[in-house]
XYZ file of C-alpha atoms in Angstrom:
482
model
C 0.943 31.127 3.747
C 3.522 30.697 6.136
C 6.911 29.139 5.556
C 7.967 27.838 8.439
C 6.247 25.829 11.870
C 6.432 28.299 14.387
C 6.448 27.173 18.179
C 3.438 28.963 19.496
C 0.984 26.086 18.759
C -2.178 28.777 18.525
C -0.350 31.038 15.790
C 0.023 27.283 13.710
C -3.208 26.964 14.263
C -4.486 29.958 12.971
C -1.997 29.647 9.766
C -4.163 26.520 9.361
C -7.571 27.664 10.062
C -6.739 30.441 6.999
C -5.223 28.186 4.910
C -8.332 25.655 4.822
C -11.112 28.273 5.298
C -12.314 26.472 8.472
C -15.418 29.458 9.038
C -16.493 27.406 5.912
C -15.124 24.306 5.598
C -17.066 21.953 7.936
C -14.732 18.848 7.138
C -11.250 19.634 8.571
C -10.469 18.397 11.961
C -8.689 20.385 14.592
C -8.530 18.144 17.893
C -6.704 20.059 20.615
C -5.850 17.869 23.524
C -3.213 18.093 26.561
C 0.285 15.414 26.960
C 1.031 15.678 30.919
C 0.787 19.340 30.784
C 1.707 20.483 27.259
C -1.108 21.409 24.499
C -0.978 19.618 21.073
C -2.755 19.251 18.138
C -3.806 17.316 16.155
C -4.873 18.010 12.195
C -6.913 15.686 9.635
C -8.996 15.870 7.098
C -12.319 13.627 7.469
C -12.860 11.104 5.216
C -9.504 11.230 3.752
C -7.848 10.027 7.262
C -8.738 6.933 9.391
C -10.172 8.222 12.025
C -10.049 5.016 13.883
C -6.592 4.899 14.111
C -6.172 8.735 15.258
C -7.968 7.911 17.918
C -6.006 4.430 18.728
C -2.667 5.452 18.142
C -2.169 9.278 17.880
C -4.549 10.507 20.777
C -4.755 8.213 23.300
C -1.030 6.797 23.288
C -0.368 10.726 23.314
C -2.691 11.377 26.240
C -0.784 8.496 27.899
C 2.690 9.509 27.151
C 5.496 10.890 29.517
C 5.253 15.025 30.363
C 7.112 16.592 27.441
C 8.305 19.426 28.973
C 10.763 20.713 26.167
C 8.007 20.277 23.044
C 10.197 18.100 21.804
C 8.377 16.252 19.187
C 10.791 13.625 18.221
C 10.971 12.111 21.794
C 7.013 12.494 21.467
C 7.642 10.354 18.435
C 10.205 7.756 19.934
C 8.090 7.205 23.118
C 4.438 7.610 22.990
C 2.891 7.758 18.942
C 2.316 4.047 17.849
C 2.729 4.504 13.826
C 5.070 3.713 11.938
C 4.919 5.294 8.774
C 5.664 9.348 10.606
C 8.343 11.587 10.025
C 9.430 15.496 11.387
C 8.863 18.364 8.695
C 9.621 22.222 10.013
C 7.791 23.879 6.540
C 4.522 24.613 6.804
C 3.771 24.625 2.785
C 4.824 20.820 3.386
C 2.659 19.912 5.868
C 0.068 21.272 4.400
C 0.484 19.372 1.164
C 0.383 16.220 3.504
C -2.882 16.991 5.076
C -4.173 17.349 1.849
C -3.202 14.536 0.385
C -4.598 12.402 3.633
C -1.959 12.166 6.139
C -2.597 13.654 9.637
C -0.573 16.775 11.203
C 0.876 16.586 15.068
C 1.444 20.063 16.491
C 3.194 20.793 19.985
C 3.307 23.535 21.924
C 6.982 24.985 21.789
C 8.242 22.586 18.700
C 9.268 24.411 15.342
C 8.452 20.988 13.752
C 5.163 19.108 13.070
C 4.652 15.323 12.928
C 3.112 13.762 9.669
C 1.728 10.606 10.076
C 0.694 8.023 7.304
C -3.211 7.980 8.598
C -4.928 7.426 4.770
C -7.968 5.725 5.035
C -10.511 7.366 2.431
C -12.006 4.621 0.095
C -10.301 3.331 -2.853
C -11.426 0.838 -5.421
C -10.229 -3.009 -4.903
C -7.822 -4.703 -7.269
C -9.744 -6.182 -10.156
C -8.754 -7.542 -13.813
C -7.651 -4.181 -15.897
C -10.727 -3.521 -17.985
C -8.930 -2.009 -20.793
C -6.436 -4.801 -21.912
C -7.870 -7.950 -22.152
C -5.544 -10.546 -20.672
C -5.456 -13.956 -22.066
C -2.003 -15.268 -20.373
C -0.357 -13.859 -17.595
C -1.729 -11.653 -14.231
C -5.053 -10.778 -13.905
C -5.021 -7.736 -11.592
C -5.073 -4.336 -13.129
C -3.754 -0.998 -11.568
C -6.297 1.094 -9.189
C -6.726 5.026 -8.579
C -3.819 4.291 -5.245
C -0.796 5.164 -6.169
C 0.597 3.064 -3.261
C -1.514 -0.052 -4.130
C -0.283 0.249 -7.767
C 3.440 0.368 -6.931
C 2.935 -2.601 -4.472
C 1.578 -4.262 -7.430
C 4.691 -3.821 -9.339
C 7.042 -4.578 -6.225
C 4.842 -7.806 -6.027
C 6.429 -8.584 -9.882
C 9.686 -7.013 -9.524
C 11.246 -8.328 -6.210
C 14.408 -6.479 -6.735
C 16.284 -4.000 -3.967
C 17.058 -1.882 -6.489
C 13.449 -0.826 -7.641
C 13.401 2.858 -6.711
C 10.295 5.008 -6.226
C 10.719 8.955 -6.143
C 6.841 10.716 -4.544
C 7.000 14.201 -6.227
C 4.845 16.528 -5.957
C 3.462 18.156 -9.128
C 1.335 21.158 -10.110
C 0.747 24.570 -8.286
C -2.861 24.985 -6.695
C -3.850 21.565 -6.958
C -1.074 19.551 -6.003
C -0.613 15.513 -7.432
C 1.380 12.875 -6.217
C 3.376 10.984 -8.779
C 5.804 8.737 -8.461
C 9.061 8.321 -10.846
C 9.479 4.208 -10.679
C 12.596 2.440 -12.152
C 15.446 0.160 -11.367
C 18.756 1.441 -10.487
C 21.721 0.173 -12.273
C 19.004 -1.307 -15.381
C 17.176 2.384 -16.743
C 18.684 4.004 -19.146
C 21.350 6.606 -18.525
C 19.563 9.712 -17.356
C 16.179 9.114 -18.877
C 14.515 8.908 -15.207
C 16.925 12.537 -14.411
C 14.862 14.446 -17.342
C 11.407 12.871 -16.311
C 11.867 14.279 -13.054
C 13.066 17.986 -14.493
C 10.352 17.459 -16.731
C 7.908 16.928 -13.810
C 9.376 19.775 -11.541
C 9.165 22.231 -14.437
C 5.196 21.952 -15.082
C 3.422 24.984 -14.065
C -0.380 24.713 -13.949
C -2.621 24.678 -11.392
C -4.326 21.373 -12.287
C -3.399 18.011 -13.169
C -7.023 15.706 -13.669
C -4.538 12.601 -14.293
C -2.383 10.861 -15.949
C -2.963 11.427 -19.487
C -3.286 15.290 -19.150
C 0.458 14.819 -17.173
C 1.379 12.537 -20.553
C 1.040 15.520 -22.598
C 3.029 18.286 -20.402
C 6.391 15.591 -20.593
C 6.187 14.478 -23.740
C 8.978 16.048 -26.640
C 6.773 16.562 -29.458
C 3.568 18.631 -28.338
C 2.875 18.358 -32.527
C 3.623 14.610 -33.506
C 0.940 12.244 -34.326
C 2.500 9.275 -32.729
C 2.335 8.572 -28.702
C 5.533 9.178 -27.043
C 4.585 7.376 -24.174
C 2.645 3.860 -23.797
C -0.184 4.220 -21.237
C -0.607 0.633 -20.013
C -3.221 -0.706 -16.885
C -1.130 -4.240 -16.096
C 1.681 -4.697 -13.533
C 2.942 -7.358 -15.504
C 3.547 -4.877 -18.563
C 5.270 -2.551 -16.417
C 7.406 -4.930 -14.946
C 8.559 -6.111 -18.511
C 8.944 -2.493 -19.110
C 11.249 -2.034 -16.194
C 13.455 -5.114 -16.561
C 13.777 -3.542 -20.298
C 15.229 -0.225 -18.931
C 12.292 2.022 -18.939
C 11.489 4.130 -16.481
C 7.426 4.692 -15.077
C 5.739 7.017 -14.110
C 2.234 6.889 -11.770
C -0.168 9.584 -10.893
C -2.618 9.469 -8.295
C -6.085 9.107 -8.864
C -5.491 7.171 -12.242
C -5.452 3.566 -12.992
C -2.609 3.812 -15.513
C 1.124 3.707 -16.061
C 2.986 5.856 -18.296
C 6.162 4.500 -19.915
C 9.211 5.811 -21.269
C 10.939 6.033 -23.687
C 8.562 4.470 -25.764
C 8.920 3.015 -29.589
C 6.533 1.632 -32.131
C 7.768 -1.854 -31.166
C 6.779 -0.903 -27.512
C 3.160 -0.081 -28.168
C 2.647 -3.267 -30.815
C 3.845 -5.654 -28.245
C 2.104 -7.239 -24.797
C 3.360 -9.175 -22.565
C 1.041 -12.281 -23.736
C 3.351 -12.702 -26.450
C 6.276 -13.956 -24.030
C 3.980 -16.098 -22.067
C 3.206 -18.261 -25.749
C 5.760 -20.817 -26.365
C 8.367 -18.882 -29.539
C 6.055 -20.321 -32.448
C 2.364 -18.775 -31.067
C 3.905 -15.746 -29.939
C 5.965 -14.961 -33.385
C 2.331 -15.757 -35.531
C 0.708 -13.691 -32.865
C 2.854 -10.436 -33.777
C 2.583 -11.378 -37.317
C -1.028 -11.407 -37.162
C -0.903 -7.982 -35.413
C 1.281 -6.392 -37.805
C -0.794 -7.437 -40.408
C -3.681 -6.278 -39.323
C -1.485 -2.290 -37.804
C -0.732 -2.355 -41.744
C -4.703 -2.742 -42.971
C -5.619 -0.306 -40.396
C -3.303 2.015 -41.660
C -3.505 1.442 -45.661
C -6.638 -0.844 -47.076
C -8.704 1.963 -47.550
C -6.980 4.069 -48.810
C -5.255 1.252 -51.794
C -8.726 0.006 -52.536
C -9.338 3.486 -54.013
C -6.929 3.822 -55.543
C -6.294 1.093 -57.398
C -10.057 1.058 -58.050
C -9.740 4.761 -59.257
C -6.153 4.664 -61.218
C -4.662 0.827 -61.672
C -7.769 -1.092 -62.383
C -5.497 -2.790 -64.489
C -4.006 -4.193 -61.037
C -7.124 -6.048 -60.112
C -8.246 -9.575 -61.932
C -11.153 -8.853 -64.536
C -13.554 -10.532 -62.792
C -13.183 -8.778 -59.661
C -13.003 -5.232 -61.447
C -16.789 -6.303 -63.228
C -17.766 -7.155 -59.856
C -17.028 -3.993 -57.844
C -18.204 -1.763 -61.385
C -21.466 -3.665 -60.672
C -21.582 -3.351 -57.262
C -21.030 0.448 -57.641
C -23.828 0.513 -60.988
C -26.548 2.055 -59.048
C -24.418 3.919 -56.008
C -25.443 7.531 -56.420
C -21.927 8.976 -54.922
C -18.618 8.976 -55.881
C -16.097 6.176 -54.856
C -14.076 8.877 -52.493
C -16.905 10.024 -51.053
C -18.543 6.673 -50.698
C -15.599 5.832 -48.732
C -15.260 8.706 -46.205
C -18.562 8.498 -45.270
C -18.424 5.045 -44.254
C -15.015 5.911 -42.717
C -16.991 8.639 -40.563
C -20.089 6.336 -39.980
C -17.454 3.620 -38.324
C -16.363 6.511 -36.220
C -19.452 7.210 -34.786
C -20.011 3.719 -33.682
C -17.077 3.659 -32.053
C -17.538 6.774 -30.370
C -21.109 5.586 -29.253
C -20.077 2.377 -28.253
C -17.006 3.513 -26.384
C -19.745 5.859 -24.192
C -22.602 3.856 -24.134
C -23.772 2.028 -21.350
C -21.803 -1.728 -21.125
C -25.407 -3.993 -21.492
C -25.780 -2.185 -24.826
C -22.549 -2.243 -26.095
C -23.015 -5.247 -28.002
C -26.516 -4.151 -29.030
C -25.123 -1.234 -30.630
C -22.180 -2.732 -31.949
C -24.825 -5.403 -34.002
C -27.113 -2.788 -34.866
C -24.245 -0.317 -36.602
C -22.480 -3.159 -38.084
C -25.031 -5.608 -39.198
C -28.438 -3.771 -39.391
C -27.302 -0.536 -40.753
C -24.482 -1.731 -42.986
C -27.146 -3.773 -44.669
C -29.744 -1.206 -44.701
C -26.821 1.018 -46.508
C -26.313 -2.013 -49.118
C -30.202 -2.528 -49.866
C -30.896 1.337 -50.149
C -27.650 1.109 -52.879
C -26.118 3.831 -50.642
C -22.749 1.956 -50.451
C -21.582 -0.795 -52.533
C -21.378 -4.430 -50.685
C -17.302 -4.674 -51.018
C -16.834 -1.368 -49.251
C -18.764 -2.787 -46.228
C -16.084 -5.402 -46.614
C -13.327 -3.232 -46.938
C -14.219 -1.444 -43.566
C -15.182 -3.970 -41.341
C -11.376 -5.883 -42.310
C -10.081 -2.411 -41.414
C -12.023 -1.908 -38.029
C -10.691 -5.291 -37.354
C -7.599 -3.997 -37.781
C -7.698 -1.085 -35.968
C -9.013 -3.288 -32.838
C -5.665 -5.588 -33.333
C -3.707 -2.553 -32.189
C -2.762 -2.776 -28.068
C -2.040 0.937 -27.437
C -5.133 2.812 -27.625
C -3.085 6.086 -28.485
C -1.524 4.294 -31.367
C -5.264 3.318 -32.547
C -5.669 6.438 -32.508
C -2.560 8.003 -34.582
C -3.679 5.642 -37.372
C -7.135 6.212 -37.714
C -6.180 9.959 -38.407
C -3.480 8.715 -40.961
C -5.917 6.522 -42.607
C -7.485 9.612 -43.732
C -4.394 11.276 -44.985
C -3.534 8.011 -46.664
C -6.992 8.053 -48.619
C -6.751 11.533 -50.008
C -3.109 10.844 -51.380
C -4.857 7.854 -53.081
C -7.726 10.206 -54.364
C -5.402 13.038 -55.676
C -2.772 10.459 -57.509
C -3.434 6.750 -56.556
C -0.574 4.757 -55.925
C 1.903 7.616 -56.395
C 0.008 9.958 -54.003
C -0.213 7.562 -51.274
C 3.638 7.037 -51.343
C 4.283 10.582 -51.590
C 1.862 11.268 -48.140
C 3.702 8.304 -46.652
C 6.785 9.669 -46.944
C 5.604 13.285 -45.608
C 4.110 11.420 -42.802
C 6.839 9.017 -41.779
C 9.746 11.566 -42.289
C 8.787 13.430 -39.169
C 7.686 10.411 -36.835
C 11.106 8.565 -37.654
C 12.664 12.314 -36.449
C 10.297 11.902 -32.827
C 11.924 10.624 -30.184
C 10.868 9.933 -26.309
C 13.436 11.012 -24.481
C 16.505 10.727 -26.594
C 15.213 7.540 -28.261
C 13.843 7.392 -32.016
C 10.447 6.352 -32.477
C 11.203 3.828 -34.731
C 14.433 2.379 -33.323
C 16.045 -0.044 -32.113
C 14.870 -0.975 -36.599
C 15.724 2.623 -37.570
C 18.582 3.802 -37.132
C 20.038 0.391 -36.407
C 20.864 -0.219 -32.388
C 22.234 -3.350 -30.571
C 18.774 -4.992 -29.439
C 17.240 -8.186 -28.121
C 16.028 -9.799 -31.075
C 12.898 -10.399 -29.399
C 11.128 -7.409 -31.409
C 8.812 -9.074 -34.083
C 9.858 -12.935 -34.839
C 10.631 -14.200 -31.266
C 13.296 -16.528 -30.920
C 13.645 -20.068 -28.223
C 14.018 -17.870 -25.011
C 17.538 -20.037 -24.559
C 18.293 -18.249 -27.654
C 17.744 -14.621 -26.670
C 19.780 -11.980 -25.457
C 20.425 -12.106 -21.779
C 19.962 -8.753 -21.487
C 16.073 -8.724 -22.169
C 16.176 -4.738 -23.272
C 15.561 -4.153 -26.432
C 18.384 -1.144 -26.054
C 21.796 -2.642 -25.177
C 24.038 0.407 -26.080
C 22.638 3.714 -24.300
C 22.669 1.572 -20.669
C 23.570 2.806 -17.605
C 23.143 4.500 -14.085
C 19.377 6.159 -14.120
């Protein structure tokens, strides 16, 4: 592939012709035409480019325009093309990128430069209510698979001059547009510098979206937790951005990537500031509750109904002895499968069809829970003891996070089958000694709590928003120029 324009307009044309494998490719347009005398051309990809406005404002204010004898293509610019959004590149590799990503290509004969004009007109979805984060306060419009619609979305929230968004370019064969979105003077000192490194150093040939690009930045390829919080809502992002985080959108994918992220990050939404102090404080409370019996009901049911029975109220230990009577497997393994037969439901009801979703969701929980009860398969309280913890799970915002503790959940019930009380501490503290240790780009996981940093107190009990920091980041020390 060549490097640079040259100004014989056939040779470009045959660089392109090679390039795009036009003896096969049927939907690449090459649309020679002659300005007063001079031969241009004209490239575009059908479909991807509005053809309409080619014609209107490319071609025929070009076949119109004054005789350009020296090929210069900037006067060509300044006097006869009627877009705006069109610029002069002299490589080749760059112009080429353009095409593909729907912009259209003017070539003249005798210019070492080519005209890219902003031509995009393929079909794209319309805005609509982000399907997976239910909004009860605040903006209703969710991000799209544009990259430019989603950034006007945030520029519609943040109506600041100094929002900046860097296009890059990322991958080798197949080439995706992303864009590095923060505010100058409010992200965190260099945190938007080592995204883009980050970005410029990926070497694959294909990037399907956004959370396959999630995993090439992130600094822990082998933590657990999310390092990043993956959110579909311009009004999140905004309150990420005003907090000092920096963004980062792919194109082709309806999401946002955020970082640094923390625990407190991916627990939070932005519902909770929309509440007056006292709902959006029981709100949080309510979710940490239910993050914690997500994370650990399971797993201190067994064991205090394997090794402290003496912990439980005598009634309620005859109850769950009788309940268990005529169960014909033991308590551990009564409890993983109905830990793995929750799974499954998800699973299927994630992938199902939507108009069974709630079919499936009654028949797994109500129908076959109580056709596990009545066949004494399962005892009655663990049915209990999962649904609260499904309930939990569901409580969680960040689907990534959901994630992380449904596989800890596990771990957290076989250090309460190998040594009860003791055994779960002992896997918490091999579990939570390497997550406080991740960070997301130079930030802990678990701070601004641990280790202690000057924050907003707005992190779990919200304050009177007179009462609250003026600086609404939750980092006020490690501030500066992004």
């Amino acid at each position: 592939m060549a490097s640079e324009i040259s100004r014989d307009l056939a040779k470009n044309a045959q660089t392109i012709e090679n390039v795009f494998h036009t003896d096969k490719n049927a939907d690449l347009i090459l649309r020679r035409f002659d300005i007063s005398g001079t031969w241009a051309l004209v490239v575009y990809i059908e479909g991807m480019s509005d053809a309409q406005k080619i014609n209107d404002f490319v071609l025929r204010q070009a076949m119109d325009g004054e005789q350009n004898k020296e090929g210069d293509i900037a006067g060509l610019f300044l006097r006869c093309i009627a877009i705006s959004g069109a610029k002069t590149k002299t490589n080749m590799d760059e112009v080429i990128d353009d095409i593909l990503s729907g912009q259209s290509a003017l070539f003249v004969d005798g210019s070492s430069s080519a005209l890219v004009m902003e031509t995009r007109g393929y079909e794209k979805r319309a805005v609509s209510p982000p399907n997976s984060e239910d909004v009860i306060l605040g903006s209703q419009e969710g991000f799209t698979e544009s990259i430019r619609t989603n950034i006007t979305l945030i520029r519609k929230m943040v109506r600041s001059a100094d929002l900046v968004s860097e296009m890059l370019l990322v991958g080798d064969k197949n080439k995706c547009a992303c864009a590095v979105v923060y505010i100058e003077g409010t992200a965190l000192s260099g945190v938007a510098d080592k995204l883009k490194e980050r970005l410029k150093n990926i070497n694959v040939d294909i990037i399907p979206g956004a959370g396959f690009m999630n995993q090439l930045i992130e600094d822990s390829r082998f933590s657990i937790v999310p390092q990043s919080v993956m959110t579909q809502r311009p009004d999140r992002c905004a309150s990420f951005l005003l907090e000092g985080q920096v963004l980062l959108l792919t194109d082709g994918a309806p999401f946002a990537l955020a970082v640094p992220a923390t625990l407190f990050h991916m627990l939070n939404t932005p519902d909770d500031t929309f509440m007056r102090w006292q709902y959006g404080t029981f709100t949080r409370c309510v979710r940490f509750a239910g993050f914690l019996l997500a994370l650990f009901l399971p797993a201190v049911y067994l064991a205090m109904a394997m090794y402290h029975q003496e912990l439980l109220p005598h009634e309620l230990l005859m109850t769950i002895a009788a309940s268990r009577a005529d169960v014909p497997f033991s308590i551990i393994t009564e409890v993983i499968l109905m830990e793995f037969a929750f799974l499954i439901v998800d699973q299927a009801g994630t992938r199902i069809p939507r108009l069974l979703g709630s079919a499936l969701g009654i028949f797994g929980a109500l129908i076959l829970g109580q056709a596990a009860v009545e066949a004494k398969l399962v005892s009655p309280i663990l049915i209990i003891v999962v649904a609260i913890t499904a309930l939990g799970t569901y409580t969680i915002p960040d689907y990534s996070l959901s994630r992380a503790v449904q596989m800890l959940r596990f771990v957290y019930i076989l250090g309460a089958s190998l040594g009860g009380f003791f055994g779960i501490a002992v896997l918490v503290f091999l579990t939570l000694a390497p997550i406080s240790l991740t960070q997301s780009f130079g930030i802990p996981f678990f701070a601004p709590i641990s280790p202690p940093m000057g924050h907003n107190p707005d992190i779990i009990i919200r304050r009177p928003i007179k009462r609250q920091s003026a600086n609404s980041s939750i980092f006020t020390k490690r501030r500066g120029k992004a």
